[in-house]
Short mmCIF file of C-alpha atoms in Angstrom, two decimals:
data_model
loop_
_atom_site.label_atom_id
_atom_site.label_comp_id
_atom_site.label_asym_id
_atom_site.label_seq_id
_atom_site.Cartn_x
_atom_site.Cartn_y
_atom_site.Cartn_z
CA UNK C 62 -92.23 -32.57 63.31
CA UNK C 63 -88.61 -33.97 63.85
CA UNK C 64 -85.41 -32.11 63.10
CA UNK C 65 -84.83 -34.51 60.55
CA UNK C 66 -87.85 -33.71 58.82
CA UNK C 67 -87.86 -30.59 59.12
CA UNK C 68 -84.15 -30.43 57.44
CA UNK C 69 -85.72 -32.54 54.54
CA UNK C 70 -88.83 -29.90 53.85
CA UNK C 71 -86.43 -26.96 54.25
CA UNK C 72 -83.83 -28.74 51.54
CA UNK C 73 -87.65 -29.28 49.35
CA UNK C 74 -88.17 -25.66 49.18
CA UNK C 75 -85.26 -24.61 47.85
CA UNK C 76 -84.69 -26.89 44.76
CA UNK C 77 -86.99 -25.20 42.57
CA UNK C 78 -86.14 -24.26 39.10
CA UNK C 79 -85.04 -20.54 40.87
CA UNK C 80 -83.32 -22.09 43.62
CA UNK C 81 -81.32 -24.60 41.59
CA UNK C 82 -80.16 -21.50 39.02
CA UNK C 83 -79.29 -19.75 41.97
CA UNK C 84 -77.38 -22.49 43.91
CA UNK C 85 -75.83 -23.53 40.45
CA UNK C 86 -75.06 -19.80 39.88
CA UNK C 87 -72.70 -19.59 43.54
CA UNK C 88 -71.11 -22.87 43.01
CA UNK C 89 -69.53 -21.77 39.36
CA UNK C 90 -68.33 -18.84 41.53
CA UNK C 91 -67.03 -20.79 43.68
CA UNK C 92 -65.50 -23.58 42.04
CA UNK C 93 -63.60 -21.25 40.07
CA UNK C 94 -60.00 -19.82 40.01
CA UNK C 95 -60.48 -16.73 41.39
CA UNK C 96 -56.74 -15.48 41.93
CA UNK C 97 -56.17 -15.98 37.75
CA UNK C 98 -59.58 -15.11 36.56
CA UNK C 99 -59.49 -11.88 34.35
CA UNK C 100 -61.39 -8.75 36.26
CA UNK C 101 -63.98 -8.74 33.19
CA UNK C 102 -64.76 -12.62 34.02
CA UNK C 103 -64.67 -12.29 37.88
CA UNK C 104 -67.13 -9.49 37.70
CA UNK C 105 -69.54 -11.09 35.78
CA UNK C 106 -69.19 -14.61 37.85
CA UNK C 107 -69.82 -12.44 40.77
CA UNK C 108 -73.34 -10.76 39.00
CA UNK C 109 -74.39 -13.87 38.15
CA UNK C 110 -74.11 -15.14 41.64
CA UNK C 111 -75.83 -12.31 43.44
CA UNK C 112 -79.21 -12.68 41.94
CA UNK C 113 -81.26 -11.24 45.08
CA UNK C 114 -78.58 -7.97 45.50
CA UNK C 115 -79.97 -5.36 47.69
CA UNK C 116 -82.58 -2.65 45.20
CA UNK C 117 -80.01 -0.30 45.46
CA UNK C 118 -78.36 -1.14 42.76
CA UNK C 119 -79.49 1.41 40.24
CA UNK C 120 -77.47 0.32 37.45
CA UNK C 121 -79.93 -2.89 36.19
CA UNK C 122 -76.86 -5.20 35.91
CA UNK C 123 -77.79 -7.89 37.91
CA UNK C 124 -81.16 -8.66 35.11
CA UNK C 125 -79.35 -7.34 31.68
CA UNK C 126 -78.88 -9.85 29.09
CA UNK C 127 -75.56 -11.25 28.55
CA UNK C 128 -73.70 -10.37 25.51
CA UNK C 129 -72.53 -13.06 23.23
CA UNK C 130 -68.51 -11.95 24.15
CA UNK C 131 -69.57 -12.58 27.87
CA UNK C 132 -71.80 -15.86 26.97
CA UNK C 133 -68.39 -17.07 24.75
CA UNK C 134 -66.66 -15.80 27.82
CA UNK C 135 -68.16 -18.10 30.33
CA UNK C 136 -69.55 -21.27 28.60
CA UNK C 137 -65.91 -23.19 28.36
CA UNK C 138 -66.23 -23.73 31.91
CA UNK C 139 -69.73 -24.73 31.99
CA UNK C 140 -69.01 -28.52 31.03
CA UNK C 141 -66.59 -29.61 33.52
CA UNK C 142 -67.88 -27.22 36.26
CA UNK C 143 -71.61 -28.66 35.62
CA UNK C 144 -70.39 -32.23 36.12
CA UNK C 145 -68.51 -31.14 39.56
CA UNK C 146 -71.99 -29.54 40.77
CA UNK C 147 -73.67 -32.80 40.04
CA UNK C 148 -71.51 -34.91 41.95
CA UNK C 149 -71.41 -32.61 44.62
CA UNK C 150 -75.71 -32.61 44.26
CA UNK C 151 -75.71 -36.09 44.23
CA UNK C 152 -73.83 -36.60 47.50
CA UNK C 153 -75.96 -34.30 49.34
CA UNK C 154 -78.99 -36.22 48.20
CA UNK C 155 -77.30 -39.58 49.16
CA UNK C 156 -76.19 -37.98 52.58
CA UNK C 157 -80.24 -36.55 53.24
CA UNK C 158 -81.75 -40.24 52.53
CA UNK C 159 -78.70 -41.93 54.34
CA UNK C 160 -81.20 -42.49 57.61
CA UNK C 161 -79.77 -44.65 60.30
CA UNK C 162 -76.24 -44.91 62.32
CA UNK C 163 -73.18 -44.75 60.45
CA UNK C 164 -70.14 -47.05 62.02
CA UNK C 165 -66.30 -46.49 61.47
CA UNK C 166 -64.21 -49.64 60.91
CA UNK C 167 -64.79 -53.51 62.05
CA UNK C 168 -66.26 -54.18 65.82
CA UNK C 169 -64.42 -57.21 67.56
CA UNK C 170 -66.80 -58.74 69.79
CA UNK C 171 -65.78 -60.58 72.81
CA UNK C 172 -68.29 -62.74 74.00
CA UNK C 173 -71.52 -64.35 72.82
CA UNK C 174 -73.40 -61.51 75.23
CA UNK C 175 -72.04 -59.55 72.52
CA UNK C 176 -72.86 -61.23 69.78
CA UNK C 177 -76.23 -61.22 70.65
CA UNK C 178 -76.74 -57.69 71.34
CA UNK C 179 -75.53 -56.71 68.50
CA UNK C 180 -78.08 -58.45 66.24
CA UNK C 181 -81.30 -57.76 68.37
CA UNK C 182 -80.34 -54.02 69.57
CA UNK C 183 -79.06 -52.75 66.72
CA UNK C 184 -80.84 -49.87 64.38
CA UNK C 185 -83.85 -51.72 62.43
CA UNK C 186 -82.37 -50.38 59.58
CA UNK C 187 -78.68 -50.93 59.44
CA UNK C 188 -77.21 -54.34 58.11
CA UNK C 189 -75.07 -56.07 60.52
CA UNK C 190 -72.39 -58.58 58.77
CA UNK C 191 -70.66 -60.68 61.40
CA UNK C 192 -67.94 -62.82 60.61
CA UNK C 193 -66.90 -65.44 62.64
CA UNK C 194 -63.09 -66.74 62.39
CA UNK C 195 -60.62 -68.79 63.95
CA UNK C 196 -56.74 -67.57 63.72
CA UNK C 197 -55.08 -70.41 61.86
CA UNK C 198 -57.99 -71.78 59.69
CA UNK C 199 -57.72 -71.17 55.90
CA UNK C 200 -59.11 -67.75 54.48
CA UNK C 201 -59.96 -66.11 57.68
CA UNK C 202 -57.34 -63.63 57.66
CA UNK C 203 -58.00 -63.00 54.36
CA UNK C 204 -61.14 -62.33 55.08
CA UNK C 205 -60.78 -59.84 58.44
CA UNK C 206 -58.59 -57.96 55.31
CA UNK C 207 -61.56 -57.77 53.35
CA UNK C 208 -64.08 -56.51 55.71
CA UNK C 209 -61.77 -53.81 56.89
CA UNK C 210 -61.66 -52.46 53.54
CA UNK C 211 -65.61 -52.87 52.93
CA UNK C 212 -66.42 -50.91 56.21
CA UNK C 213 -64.65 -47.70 55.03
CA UNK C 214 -66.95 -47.97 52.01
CA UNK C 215 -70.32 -49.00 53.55
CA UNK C 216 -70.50 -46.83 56.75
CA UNK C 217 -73.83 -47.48 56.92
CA UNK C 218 -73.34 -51.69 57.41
CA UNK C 219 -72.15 -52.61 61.12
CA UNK C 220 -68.97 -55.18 59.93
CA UNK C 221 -68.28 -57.23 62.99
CA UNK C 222 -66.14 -60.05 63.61
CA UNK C 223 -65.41 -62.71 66.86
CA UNK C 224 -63.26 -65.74 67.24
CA UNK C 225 -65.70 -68.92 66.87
CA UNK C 226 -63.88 -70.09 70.48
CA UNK C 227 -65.18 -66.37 72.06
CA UNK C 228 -68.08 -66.77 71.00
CA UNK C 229 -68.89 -70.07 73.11
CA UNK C 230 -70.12 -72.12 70.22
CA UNK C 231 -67.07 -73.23 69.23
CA UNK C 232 -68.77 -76.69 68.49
CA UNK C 233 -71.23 -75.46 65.84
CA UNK C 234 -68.33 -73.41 64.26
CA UNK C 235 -65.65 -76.14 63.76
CA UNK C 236 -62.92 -75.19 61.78
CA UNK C 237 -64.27 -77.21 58.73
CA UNK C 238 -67.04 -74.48 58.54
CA UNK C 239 -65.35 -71.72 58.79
CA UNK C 240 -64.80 -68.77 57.98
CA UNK C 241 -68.09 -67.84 57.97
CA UNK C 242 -70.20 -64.94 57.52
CA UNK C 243 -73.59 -64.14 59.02
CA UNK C 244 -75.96 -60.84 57.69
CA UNK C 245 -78.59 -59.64 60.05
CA UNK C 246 -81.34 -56.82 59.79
CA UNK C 247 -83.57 -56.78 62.21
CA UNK C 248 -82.89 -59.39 64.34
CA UNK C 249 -83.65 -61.84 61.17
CA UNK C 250 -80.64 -64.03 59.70
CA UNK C 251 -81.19 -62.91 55.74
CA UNK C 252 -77.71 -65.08 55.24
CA UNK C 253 -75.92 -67.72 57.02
CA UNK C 254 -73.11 -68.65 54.66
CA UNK C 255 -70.56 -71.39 55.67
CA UNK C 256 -67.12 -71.70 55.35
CA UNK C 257 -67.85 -68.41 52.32
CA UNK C 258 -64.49 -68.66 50.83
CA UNK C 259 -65.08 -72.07 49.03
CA UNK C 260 -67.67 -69.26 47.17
CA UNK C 261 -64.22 -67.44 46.49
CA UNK C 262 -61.46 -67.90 44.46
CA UNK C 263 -58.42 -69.20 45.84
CA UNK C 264 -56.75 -65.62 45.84
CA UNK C 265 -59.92 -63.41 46.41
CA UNK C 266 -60.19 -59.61 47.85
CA UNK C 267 -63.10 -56.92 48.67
CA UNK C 268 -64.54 -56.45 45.53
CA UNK C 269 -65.23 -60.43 45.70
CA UNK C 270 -66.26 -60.44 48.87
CA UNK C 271 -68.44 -56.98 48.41
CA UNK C 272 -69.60 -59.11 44.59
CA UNK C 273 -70.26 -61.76 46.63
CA UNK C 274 -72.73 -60.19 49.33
CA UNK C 275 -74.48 -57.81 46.22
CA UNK C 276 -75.30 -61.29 44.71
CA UNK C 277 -77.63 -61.81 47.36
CA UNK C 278 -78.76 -58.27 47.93
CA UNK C 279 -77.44 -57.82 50.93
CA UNK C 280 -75.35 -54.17 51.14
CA UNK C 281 -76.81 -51.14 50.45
CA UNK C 282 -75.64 -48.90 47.91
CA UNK C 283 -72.12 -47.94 47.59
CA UNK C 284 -70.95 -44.61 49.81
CA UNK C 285 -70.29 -42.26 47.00
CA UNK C 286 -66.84 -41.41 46.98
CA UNK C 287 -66.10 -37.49 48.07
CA UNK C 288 -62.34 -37.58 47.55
CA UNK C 289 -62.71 -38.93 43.99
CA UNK C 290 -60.26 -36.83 41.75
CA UNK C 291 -62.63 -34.90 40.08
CA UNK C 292 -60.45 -33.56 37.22
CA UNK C 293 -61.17 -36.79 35.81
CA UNK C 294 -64.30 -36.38 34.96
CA UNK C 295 -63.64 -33.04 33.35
CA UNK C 296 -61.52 -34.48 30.53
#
């Protein structure tokens, strides 16, 4: 059994109705203010934490009941604290099922050698959008602008770009049909879209490119975002 898989089983195991409590139980701790926390509070945080303390703990505290003062005590934090532990549960999950190579900005390719190897040798599961450009012609800059901004939020889609001369088909890429944006999986074209920006508005930006390519189905769901300010969500 791969590493991978075994990860994935391991990660199984533990999300049982005992295993969430628990993991739910050391994230409150955790997420919380410890330096202005009253003693009272911090203690009881800490019990509620440390389900599986050692058995020599004679004085039952770990199992009692809590009171109502300690339930009023602790539930005003519950709400925002339970929508932070979702998020963070829902990245992990996205991060486990995220199979595949994960890229870091836009690759300029050089030649058509290039171009070529980068449809039929990359991962059978990663989404390779290539556009091709040519400085001076209408909406390609734009465009290069676009992408950049799309690969920091779809790691997992190879963005690549190449001048229509570098590529050594400059004649089936005259400037009339350009910019233009090609999507690969596989080694099979799933779009071959033509000068795009006519598709555009005048004044477009990522979220019409990234509208543009989800109206066809072809970008995988959206990186969730870690750095989000989370105290949104909390008020």
């Amino acid at each position: 059994m791969s590493d991978r898989l075994l990860e994935l089983e391991e990660s199984a195991t533990q999300t049982g109705p005992k295993g969430v409590i628990n993991d739910w139980r050391r994230f409150k701790l955790e997420s919380m203010d410890q330096e202005n926390l009253p003693t009272a509070k911090k203690e009881l945080l800490r019990q509620m934490s440390s389900p599986n303390k050692s058995k020599d703990d004679s004085r039952g505290s770990l199992n009692r009941k809590m009171s109502v003062q300690e339930y009023e005590m602790l539930k005003e934090e519950d709400e925002g604290c339970l929508k932070k532990y979702r998020k963070r549960c829902m990245q992990e999950m996205h991060e486990k099922l995220s199979f595949g190579p994960r890229f870091d900005g836009v690759h300029d390719l050089d030649s058509g050698e290039a171009f070529l190897e980068v449809i039929e040798k990359e991962h059978h599961s990663t989404v390779v959008v290539v556009h091709i450009y040519k400085v001076g012609v209408k909406g390609c800059e734009e465009l290069n602008s676009c992408l950049d901004c799309l690969a920091t939020q779809y790691p997992t889609v190879k963005f690549c770009r190449i001048d229509a001369v570098s590529s050594g088909a400059s004649e089936r890429f005259s400037d009339d049909v350009l910019p233009a944006l090609l999507v690969y999986k596989a080694g099979e074209l799933l779009g071959n879209f033509l000068a795009c920006t006519q598709h555009l508005n005048e004044e477009f930006f990522a979220t019409d490119v990234e509208a543009f390519l989800n109206s066809y189905g072809l970008l995988p769901e959206k990186e969730l975002p870690g750095g989000e300010d989370e105290e949104n969500d909390v008020e």
